[in-house]
Amino acid sequence: MSNACGVDFGTSNSTVGWIRPAHPTLLPLEDGKDTLPSVIFFHADDPLVSYGRAALTDYLAGYEGRMMRSLKSLLGTSMMDDSTEVMGRPMPFRTLLAHFIGELKARAERAAGTAFDRAVLGRPVYFIDDDPQADRLAEDTLREIAAAAGFKDVEFQFEPIAAAFDYEATMTREELVLVADIGGGTSDFSLVRLSPERAAKTDRREDILANGGVHIGGTDFDKYLSLASAMPYLGLGSSLKNGKAMPSGYYFDLASWHTINLIYTRKAWAHVMDNYRDAADTVPLDRLVRLIKERAGHWLAMQVEDAKIALSTQDATAVDMGRIAPGESLEITRPQFDDAIGKLVTKIETTVQGLLRTAGIGADAVDTILFTGGSSSVPVLRQRLAALLPAAKNIEGDRFGGIGSGLALDARRKFA
């Protein structure tokens, strides 16, 4: 055994894998579960910091504090060198990410009973679309953050390639596989030749025909579903008395995890109240005002996320809005969801078409589509990707653990 692990630091969930005989690859990180939601909650009244499901529980229980989620989406952006206010003090975003990855490392070491000083970290094919310099900066930044968290030797692997390695361990014959990794922040694709014989090779570069990706993932699906359903319920698209449209800026802030807290500033509150006085219909703004007073922005985002998950298996779902509108609920339908994310799915579809052109491969040559990542279950996305490759069989990978397991296999190869 090696003291090298595979770390899947995800936008929504994270895992750590370690190869050892007669044991599961993924290590338990929270209450026996091998996923740790990528969430931190800083309590206002004491120095306690909660992580993962505990962080979400504390926030929903009404404890005063600051919750941070979707931290990975900051990599490669200008915000990465900024700070955020945590309990009245500025905290650099780099420090915030190092806090979480350090906790991830510590939990994995407790579960394994050994220290990990070497790791293969997963990364999207592109942290930032169409900007190679920003993409390199994002990887360098993540390497520095991993070092600050205690990893002495860090390598990287594309997340869809890691998922391919995990699937390859189950194969009996060679296949040309399109790995479709639809995560919380990115959609990544790799076209790979896999087989039991190829799995024994240490250098797999010639087996990788093409990689591609786009900065669209589950949090974007949440955002556009929110803008199409929850935000109109709060007044988006309504009119002022002078006939002009209600300003939309704070609705877009509320629809994105990392900007929700902007709605709680004095400036935002003054802006909302100015528009309240000028609104032709104040009923939806009454809900918005109550949401701000209750600081319920993250609660609403979680309600929308739950609706998205429900619509993967149901035609409609009812969202309880009792916290901001007692006795009310909001119905959201599958067609409404499909329409809300239609342009995003088209961009993902275009990315796959470009990948096939880059590889010089016809659609009928692909044997298998391997779906992985927490957002790969969205029906309209699956249907449209499957239609691109009608001869390929569709395989459901380990949506939440496959990348971590594949990274562990890669860590064994790289650090054996």
CSV table of C-alpha atoms in Angstrom, one decimal:
chain,number,residue,atom,x,y,z
A,1,MET,CA,0.0,0.0,0.0
A,2,SER,CA,1.0,3.6,-0.6
A,3,ASN,CA,0.4,6.7,1.4
A,4,ALA,CA,-0.9,8.3,-1.7
A,5,CYS,CA,-4.6,9.0,-2.1
A,6,GLY,CA,-7.0,10.3,-4.8
A,7,VAL,CA,-8.9,13.5,-3.9
A,8,ASP,CA,-12.0,14.5,-5.7
A,9,PHE,CA,-12.6,18.1,-4.5
A,10,GLY,CA,-16.0,18.7,-6.1
A,11,THR,CA,-18.2,21.7,-6.5
A,12,SER,CA,-21.1,20.0,-4.7
A,13,ASN,CA,-19.5,16.9,-3.0
A,14,SER,CA,-16.0,15.6,-2.3
A,15,THR,CA,-14.5,12.1,-1.8
A,16,VAL,CA,-11.1,10.6,-1.0
A,17,GLY,CA,-10.0,7.2,-2.3
A,18,TRP,CA,-7.2,4.9,-1.2
A,19,ILE,CA,-6.3,1.5,-2.7
A,20,ARG,CA,-5.8,-1.2,-0.1
A,21,PRO,CA,-6.5,-5.0,-0.2
A,22,ALA,CA,-9.9,-6.3,0.8
A,23,HIS,CA,-11.3,-2.8,1.6
A,24,PRO,CA,-13.6,-0.4,-0.2
A,25,THR,CA,-11.6,2.3,-2.2
A,26,LEU,CA,-13.5,5.3,-0.9
A,27,LEU,CA,-12.9,6.3,2.7
A,28,PRO,CA,-15.8,7.2,5.0
A,29,LEU,CA,-15.8,11.0,5.6
A,30,GLU,CA,-19.0,11.8,7.5
A,31,ASP,CA,-21.3,9.5,9.5
A,32,GLY,CA,-20.0,6.5,7.6
A,33,LYS,CA,-20.8,8.1,4.2
A,34,ASP,CA,-18.0,8.3,1.6
A,35,THR,CA,-19.1,11.7,0.3
A,36,LEU,CA,-18.6,15.0,2.1
A,37,PRO,CA,-20.7,17.9,0.7
A,38,SER,CA,-18.4,20.8,-0.1
A,39,VAL,CA,-19.9,23.1,2.5
A,40,ILE,CA,-18.5,25.1,5.4
A,41,PHE,CA,-20.6,26.9,8.1
A,42,PHE,CA,-18.9,29.3,10.4
A,43,HIS,CA,-20.8,29.8,13.7
A,44,ALA,CA,-21.3,33.4,14.9
A,45,ASP,CA,-21.4,32.7,18.6
A,46,ASP,CA,-18.4,30.4,19.0
A,47,PRO,CA,-15.3,29.2,17.1
A,48,LEU,CA,-17.0,26.1,15.9
A,49,VAL,CA,-16.8,25.4,12.2
A,50,SER,CA,-19.1,22.8,10.7
A,51,TYR,CA,-18.5,20.9,7.4
A,52,GLY,CA,-20.6,18.9,5.0
A,53,ARG,CA,-24.0,17.6,6.0
A,54,ALA,CA,-23.5,19.0,9.5
A,55,ALA,CA,-22.9,22.5,8.1
A,56,LEU,CA,-26.2,22.3,6.1
A,57,THR,CA,-28.0,21.0,9.2
A,58,ASP,CA,-26.7,23.8,11.4
A,59,TYR,CA,-27.7,26.4,8.8
A,60,LEU,CA,-31.2,25.1,8.4
A,61,ALA,CA,-31.6,24.8,12.2
A,62,GLY,CA,-31.3,28.6,12.3
A,63,TYR,CA,-27.9,29.0,13.9
A,64,GLU,CA,-26.4,32.4,13.3
A,65,GLY,CA,-23.4,32.3,11.1
A,66,ARG,CA,-22.0,32.2,7.5
A,67,MET,CA,-22.4,29.3,5.1
A,68,MET,CA,-20.2,28.9,2.1
A,69,ARG,CA,-20.8,26.4,-0.7
A,70,SER,CA,-19.6,25.7,-4.3
A,71,LEU,CA,-16.1,26.8,-3.3
A,72,LYS,CA,-14.5,25.1,-6.3
A,73,SER,CA,-16.2,27.5,-8.7
A,74,LEU,CA,-14.0,30.3,-7.5
A,75,LEU,CA,-10.8,28.7,-9.0
A,76,GLY,CA,-9.6,30.6,-12.0
A,77,THR,CA,-11.8,33.6,-11.3
A,78,SER,CA,-10.7,37.1,-10.2
A,79,MET,CA,-12.5,36.4,-6.8
A,80,MET,CA,-9.8,33.9,-5.9
A,81,ASP,CA,-7.5,36.7,-4.8
A,82,ASP,CA,-10.2,38.5,-2.8
A,83,SER,CA,-11.5,38.0,0.7
A,84,THR,CA,-14.9,37.5,2.2
A,85,GLU,CA,-16.2,38.5,5.6
A,86,VAL,CA,-16.5,35.7,8.1
A,87,MET,CA,-17.8,36.7,11.5
A,88,GLY,CA,-16.7,40.3,11.1
A,89,ARG,CA,-13.2,39.5,9.8
A,90,PRO,CA,-11.8,39.3,6.3
A,91,MET,CA,-10.9,35.7,5.2
A,92,PRO,CA,-9.1,35.2,1.9
A,93,PHE,CA,-10.8,32.8,-0.4
A,94,ARG,CA,-7.6,30.8,-0.7
A,95,THR,CA,-7.6,30.3,3.1
A,96,LEU,CA,-11.3,29.2,2.9
A,97,LEU,CA,-10.5,26.5,0.3
A,98,ALA,CA,-7.5,25.4,2.3
A,99,HIS,CA,-9.7,25.0,5.4
A,100,PHE,CA,-12.0,22.7,3.5
A,101,ILE,CA,-9.3,20.6,1.8
A,102,GLY,CA,-7.4,20.4,5.1
A,103,GLU,CA,-10.6,19.0,6.7
A,104,LEU,CA,-11.1,16.6,3.9
A,105,LYS,CA,-7.5,15.3,4.3
A,106,ALA,CA,-7.8,15.0,8.1
A,107,ARG,CA,-11.0,13.0,7.9
A,108,ALA,CA,-9.5,10.7,5.3
A,109,GLU,CA,-6.5,10.1,7.5
A,110,ARG,CA,-8.6,9.3,10.5
A,111,ALA,CA,-10.6,6.8,8.5
A,112,ALA,CA,-7.5,5.2,6.9
A,113,GLY,CA,-5.4,5.2,10.1
A,114,THR,CA,-2.4,6.7,8.1
A,115,ALA,CA,-1.1,10.0,7.0
A,116,PHE,CA,-1.4,11.1,3.3
A,117,ASP,CA,1.3,13.3,2.0
A,118,ARG,CA,0.9,12.5,-1.7
A,119,ALA,CA,-2.2,12.8,-3.7
A,120,VAL,CA,-3.7,12.9,-7.2
A,121,LEU,CA,-6.3,15.6,-7.3
A,122,GLY,CA,-9.1,15.6,-9.9
A,123,ARG,CA,-9.5,18.7,-12.1
A,124,PRO,CA,-12.1,19.6,-14.8
A,125,VAL,CA,-10.9,19.5,-18.4
A,126,TYR,CA,-11.2,23.3,-18.3
A,127,PHE,CA,-11.5,25.3,-15.1
A,128,ILE,CA,-12.2,28.4,-17.3
A,129,ASP,CA,-13.5,28.1,-20.9
A,130,ASP,CA,-11.4,29.5,-23.8
A,131,ASP,CA,-8.7,31.0,-21.5
A,132,PRO,CA,-5.6,28.7,-21.3
A,133,GLN,CA,-3.7,31.2,-19.0
A,134,ALA,CA,-6.6,31.4,-16.5
A,135,ASP,CA,-6.9,27.6,-16.6
A,136,ARG,CA,-3.2,27.1,-15.8
A,137,LEU,CA,-3.6,29.7,-13.0
A,138,ALA,CA,-6.5,27.8,-11.5
A,139,GLU,CA,-4.5,24.5,-11.4
A,140,ASP,CA,-1.5,26.3,-9.9
A,141,THR,CA,-3.7,27.9,-7.3
A,142,LEU,CA,-5.3,24.5,-6.4
A,143,ARG,CA,-1.8,23.0,-6.1
A,144,GLU,CA,-0.8,25.8,-3.7
A,145,ILE,CA,-4.0,25.3,-1.7
A,146,ALA,CA,-3.4,21.6,-1.5
A,147,ALA,CA,0.2,22.2,-0.3
A,148,ALA,CA,-1.1,24.7,2.4
A,149,ALA,CA,-3.5,21.9,3.5
A,150,GLY,CA,-0.6,19.5,4.0
A,151,PHE,CA,-0.1,17.6,0.8
A,152,LYS,CA,3.7,17.6,0.0
A,153,ASP,CA,3.5,16.0,-3.5
A,154,VAL,CA,0.5,16.7,-5.8
A,155,GLU,CA,-0.4,15.5,-9.2
A,156,PHE,CA,-3.5,16.1,-11.3
A,157,GLN,CA,-5.8,14.0,-13.5
A,158,PHE,CA,-8.8,15.0,-15.6
A,159,GLU,CA,-11.9,14.0,-13.8
A,160,PRO,CA,-13.5,12.2,-16.7
A,161,ILE,CA,-10.3,10.2,-17.2
A,162,ALA,CA,-10.5,9.2,-13.5
A,163,ALA,CA,-14.1,8.0,-14.0
A,164,ALA,CA,-12.9,6.0,-17.1
A,165,PHE,CA,-10.3,4.2,-14.9
A,166,ASP,CA,-12.9,3.3,-12.4
A,167,TYR,CA,-15.2,1.8,-15.1
A,168,GLU,CA,-12.3,0.0,-16.8
A,169,ALA,CA,-11.7,-2.0,-13.6
A,170,THR,CA,-15.1,-3.8,-14.4
A,171,MET,CA,-14.6,-4.4,-18.1
A,172,THR,CA,-14.0,-7.7,-19.9
A,173,ARG,CA,-13.3,-6.4,-23.5
A,174,GLU,CA,-12.1,-3.3,-25.2
A,175,GLU,CA,-14.5,-0.4,-25.8
A,176,LEU,CA,-14.3,3.1,-27.2
A,177,VAL,CA,-15.9,5.1,-24.4
A,178,LEU,CA,-17.2,8.6,-24.2
A,179,VAL,CA,-17.1,9.6,-20.5
A,180,ALA,CA,-19.7,12.2,-19.8
A,181,ASP,CA,-18.9,13.7,-16.4
A,182,ILE,CA,-21.6,16.3,-15.5
A,183,GLY,CA,-20.6,17.7,-12.1
A,184,GLY,CA,-21.7,20.6,-10.0
A,185,GLY,CA,-19.6,23.2,-11.9
A,186,THR,CA,-18.4,21.7,-15.2
A,187,SER,CA,-19.4,19.3,-17.9
A,188,ASP,CA,-16.3,17.3,-18.9
A,189,PHE,CA,-15.8,14.7,-21.7
A,190,SER,CA,-13.1,12.3,-22.6
A,191,LEU,CA,-13.0,9.8,-25.5
A,192,VAL,CA,-10.9,6.9,-24.3
A,193,ARG,CA,-10.0,3.4,-25.4
A,194,LEU,CA,-10.4,1.1,-22.4
A,195,SER,CA,-9.7,-2.6,-21.8
A,196,PRO,CA,-8.4,-5.0,-19.1
A,197,GLU,CA,-5.1,-5.2,-21.0
A,198,ARG,CA,-4.7,-1.4,-21.4
A,199,ALA,CA,-5.4,-1.0,-17.6
A,200,ALA,CA,-2.1,-2.5,-16.8
A,201,LYS,CA,-0.2,0.3,-18.7
A,202,THR,CA,1.4,3.1,-16.6
A,203,ASP,CA,1.3,5.5,-19.5
A,204,ARG,CA,-2.2,5.9,-20.9
A,205,ARG,CA,-1.7,8.9,-23.2
A,206,GLU,CA,-2.1,7.1,-26.4
A,207,ASP,CA,-5.4,5.7,-25.2
A,208,ILE,CA,-6.9,9.1,-24.8
A,209,LEU,CA,-8.3,10.3,-28.1
A,210,ALA,CA,-9.6,13.7,-27.0
A,211,ASN,CA,-10.7,15.7,-24.0
A,212,GLY,CA,-13.2,18.6,-23.9
A,213,GLY,CA,-15.3,20.5,-21.5
A,214,VAL,CA,-17.5,23.5,-20.8
A,215,HIS,CA,-18.0,25.5,-17.6
A,216,ILE,CA,-21.6,24.4,-17.1
A,217,GLY,CA,-22.8,22.1,-14.4
A,218,GLY,CA,-25.4,21.4,-11.7
A,219,THR,CA,-25.1,24.8,-10.1
A,220,ASP,CA,-25.9,26.4,-13.4
A,221,PHE,CA,-29.0,24.1,-13.8
A,222,ASP,CA,-30.0,25.3,-10.3
A,223,LYS,CA,-29.5,28.9,-11.3
A,224,TYR,CA,-31.6,28.9,-14.4
A,225,LEU,CA,-34.3,26.8,-12.9
A,226,SER,CA,-34.5,29.3,-10.1
A,227,LEU,CA,-34.6,32.2,-12.5
A,228,ALA,CA,-37.5,30.5,-14.4
A,229,SER,CA,-39.5,29.5,-11.3
A,230,ALA,CA,-38.6,30.8,-7.9
A,231,MET,CA,-37.4,34.3,-8.9
A,232,PRO,CA,-40.6,35.3,-10.7
A,233,TYR,CA,-42.4,34.2,-7.5
A,234,LEU,CA,-40.4,36.9,-5.8
A,235,GLY,CA,-41.0,39.5,-8.4
A,236,LEU,CA,-38.6,39.0,-11.3
A,237,GLY,CA,-40.3,40.0,-14.5
A,238,SER,CA,-42.9,42.1,-12.8
A,239,SER,CA,-43.5,45.8,-13.5
A,240,LEU,CA,-43.0,49.2,-11.7
A,241,LYS,CA,-45.8,51.8,-11.7
A,242,ASN,CA,-44.1,53.6,-14.5
A,243,GLY,CA,-44.3,50.5,-16.7
A,244,LYS,CA,-40.6,49.7,-16.6
A,245,ALA,CA,-39.5,46.2,-15.6
A,246,MET,CA,-38.4,45.4,-12.1
A,247,PRO,CA,-34.6,45.6,-11.9
A,248,SER,CA,-33.2,42.0,-12.1
A,249,GLY,CA,-29.7,42.3,-10.5
A,250,TYR,CA,-30.6,41.0,-7.1
A,251,TYR,CA,-32.6,38.1,-8.5
A,252,PHE,CA,-29.5,36.9,-10.3
A,253,ASP,CA,-27.5,37.3,-7.1
A,254,LEU,CA,-30.1,35.1,-5.3
A,255,ALA,CA,-30.0,32.5,-8.0
A,256,SER,CA,-26.3,31.8,-7.6
A,257,TRP,CA,-24.8,30.2,-4.4
A,258,HIS,CA,-21.7,32.4,-4.2
A,259,THR,CA,-23.5,35.7,-4.5
A,260,ILE,CA,-26.6,35.1,-2.3
A,261,ASN,CA,-25.0,37.0,0.6
A,262,LEU,CA,-25.0,40.2,-1.5
A,263,ILE,CA,-28.7,40.5,-1.1
A,264,TYR,CA,-28.2,41.1,2.7
A,265,THR,CA,-26.1,44.3,2.3
A,266,ARG,CA,-27.6,47.7,3.3
A,267,LYS,CA,-27.2,48.9,-0.3
A,268,ALA,CA,-29.2,45.9,-1.6
A,269,TRP,CA,-31.9,46.4,1.0
A,270,ALA,CA,-32.3,50.1,0.2
A,271,HIS,CA,-32.5,49.2,-3.5
A,272,VAL,CA,-35.2,46.6,-2.9
A,273,MET,CA,-37.3,49.0,-0.7
A,274,ASP,CA,-37.1,51.8,-3.3
A,275,ASN,CA,-38.5,49.3,-5.9
A,276,TYR,CA,-41.1,48.1,-3.4
A,277,ARG,CA,-42.5,51.6,-3.1
A,278,ASP,CA,-42.6,51.9,-6.9
A,279,ALA,CA,-44.0,48.4,-7.6
A,280,ALA,CA,-47.3,47.9,-9.5
A,281,ASP,CA,-47.9,44.7,-7.5
A,282,THR,CA,-46.2,44.4,-4.1
A,283,VAL,CA,-47.4,40.8,-3.4
A,284,PRO,CA,-44.3,39.1,-4.9
A,285,LEU,CA,-42.0,41.7,-3.3
A,286,ASP,CA,-43.6,40.9,0.1
A,287,ARG,CA,-42.1,37.5,-0.3
A,288,LEU,CA,-38.7,38.9,-1.3
A,289,VAL,CA,-38.7,41.3,1.7
A,290,ARG,CA,-39.5,38.4,4.0
A,291,LEU,CA,-36.8,36.3,2.5
A,292,ILE,CA,-34.2,39.0,3.1
A,293,LYS,CA,-35.4,39.6,6.7
A,294,GLU,CA,-35.2,35.8,7.3
A,295,ARG,CA,-31.8,35.6,5.5
A,296,ALA,CA,-33.4,32.6,3.7
A,297,GLY,CA,-31.5,32.9,0.4
A,298,HIS,CA,-29.6,29.7,0.9
A,299,TRP,CA,-32.7,27.9,2.1
A,300,LEU,CA,-34.5,28.9,-1.1
A,301,ALA,CA,-31.5,27.7,-3.2
A,302,MET,CA,-31.7,24.3,-1.5
A,303,GLN,CA,-35.4,24.1,-2.2
A,304,VAL,CA,-34.7,24.7,-5.9
A,305,GLU,CA,-31.9,22.1,-5.9
A,306,ASP,CA,-34.2,19.6,-4.4
A,307,ALA,CA,-36.8,20.4,-7.1
A,308,LYS,CA,-34.1,19.8,-9.8
A,309,ILE,CA,-33.3,16.4,-8.3
A,310,ALA,CA,-37.0,15.5,-8.0
A,311,LEU,CA,-37.6,16.4,-11.7
A,312,SER,CA,-35.0,13.8,-12.7
A,313,THR,CA,-37.6,11.1,-11.9
A,314,GLN,CA,-40.9,13.0,-11.7
A,315,ASP,CA,-42.9,15.1,-14.2
A,316,ALA,CA,-43.7,17.8,-11.6
A,317,THR,CA,-42.8,18.7,-8.0
A,318,ALA,CA,-44.3,21.1,-5.4
A,319,VAL,CA,-41.8,23.3,-3.5
A,320,ASP,CA,-42.9,24.3,0.0
A,321,MET,CA,-42.6,28.1,0.3
A,322,GLY,CA,-44.0,28.3,3.8
A,323,ARG,CA,-40.9,30.0,5.2
A,324,ILE,CA,-41.4,33.1,3.1
A,325,ALA,CA,-45.1,32.8,2.3
A,326,PRO,CA,-47.1,30.8,4.9
A,327,GLY,CA,-49.3,28.1,3.5
A,328,GLU,CA,-48.1,28.5,-0.1
A,329,SER,CA,-46.2,26.2,-2.4
A,330,LEU,CA,-44.8,26.5,-5.9
A,331,GLU,CA,-45.3,23.9,-8.6
A,332,ILE,CA,-42.4,23.3,-11.0
A,333,THR,CA,-42.8,20.9,-14.0
A,334,ARG,CA,-40.3,18.9,-16.0
A,335,PRO,CA,-41.1,20.9,-19.3
A,336,GLN,CA,-40.4,24.1,-17.3
A,337,PHE,CA,-37.0,22.7,-16.2
A,338,ASP,CA,-36.1,21.5,-19.7
A,339,ASP,CA,-36.9,24.9,-21.2
A,340,ALA,CA,-35.0,26.7,-18.4
A,341,ILE,CA,-31.7,24.8,-19.2
A,342,GLY,CA,-32.2,24.3,-22.9
A,343,LYS,CA,-29.5,26.7,-24.0
A,344,LEU,CA,-27.1,25.2,-21.5
A,345,VAL,CA,-27.7,21.7,-22.8
A,346,THR,CA,-27.2,22.9,-26.4
A,347,LYS,CA,-23.8,24.2,-25.4
A,348,ILE,CA,-22.9,20.8,-23.8
A,349,GLU,CA,-24.1,19.1,-26.9
A,350,THR,CA,-22.0,21.3,-29.1
A,351,THR,CA,-18.9,20.5,-26.9
A,352,VAL,CA,-19.4,16.7,-27.5
A,353,GLN,CA,-19.7,17.3,-31.3
A,354,GLY,CA,-16.5,19.3,-31.2
A,355,LEU,CA,-14.8,16.5,-29.3
A,356,LEU,CA,-15.7,13.9,-32.0
A,357,ARG,CA,-14.4,16.2,-34.7
A,358,THR,CA,-11.1,16.7,-32.8
A,359,ALA,CA,-10.7,13.0,-32.4
A,360,GLY,CA,-11.6,12.3,-36.1
A,361,ILE,CA,-14.2,9.8,-34.8
A,362,GLY,CA,-17.6,9.2,-36.3
A,363,ALA,CA,-20.6,8.9,-33.9
A,364,ASP,CA,-21.2,5.3,-34.9
A,365,ALA,CA,-17.7,4.3,-33.7
A,366,VAL,CA,-18.4,5.0,-30.0
A,367,ASP,CA,-19.3,1.9,-28.1
A,368,THR,CA,-20.4,3.3,-24.8
A,369,ILE,CA,-21.4,6.5,-23.1
A,370,LEU,CA,-20.4,6.4,-19.4
A,371,PHE,CA,-22.5,8.9,-17.4
A,372,THR,CA,-21.0,10.0,-14.2
A,373,GLY,CA,-21.2,13.1,-11.9
A,374,GLY,CA,-24.0,14.1,-9.7
A,375,SER,CA,-25.8,16.1,-12.5
A,376,SER,CA,-25.6,13.4,-15.1
A,377,SER,CA,-29.1,12.1,-14.3
A,378,VAL,CA,-30.9,15.2,-15.8
A,379,PRO,CA,-33.2,13.5,-18.4
A,380,VAL,CA,-33.1,16.0,-21.2
A,381,LEU,CA,-29.3,16.1,-21.0
A,382,ARG,CA,-29.1,12.3,-21.3
A,383,GLN,CA,-31.6,12.1,-24.1
A,384,ARG,CA,-29.8,14.7,-26.2
A,385,LEU,CA,-26.3,13.1,-25.7
A,386,ALA,CA,-27.7,9.7,-26.4
A,387,ALA,CA,-29.3,11.0,-29.6
A,388,LEU,CA,-25.8,12.2,-30.8
A,389,LEU,CA,-24.4,8.6,-30.4
A,390,PRO,CA,-27.3,6.3,-31.3
A,391,ALA,CA,-25.2,3.2,-31.6
A,392,ALA,CA,-23.6,3.5,-28.1
A,393,LYS,CA,-24.9,1.8,-25.1
A,394,ASN,CA,-25.6,4.0,-22.0
A,395,ILE,CA,-23.9,3.0,-18.8
A,396,GLU,CA,-24.5,4.5,-15.4
A,397,GLY,CA,-21.2,4.9,-13.5
A,398,ASP,CA,-20.8,5.6,-9.9
A,399,ARG,CA,-22.2,9.2,-10.1
A,400,PHE,CA,-20.7,10.4,-6.8
A,401,GLY,CA,-17.8,8.0,-6.2
A,402,GLY,CA,-16.4,7.0,-9.5
A,403,ILE,CA,-14.0,9.9,-9.9
A,404,GLY,CA,-12.6,9.4,-6.4
A,405,SER,CA,-12.1,5.7,-7.0
A,406,GLY,CA,-10.4,6.4,-10.3
A,407,LEU,CA,-8.1,9.0,-8.8
A,408,ALA,CA,-7.1,6.4,-6.2
A,409,LEU,CA,-6.2,4.0,-9.0
A,410,ASP,CA,-4.2,6.7,-10.7
A,411,ALA,CA,-2.4,7.6,-7.4
A,412,ARG,CA,-1.3,4.0,-7.0
A,413,ARG,CA,0.1,4.1,-10.6
A,414,LYS,CA,1.9,7.4,-10.2
A,415,PHE,CA,3.2,7.0,-6.7
A,416,ALA,CA,3.7,3.2,-6.5
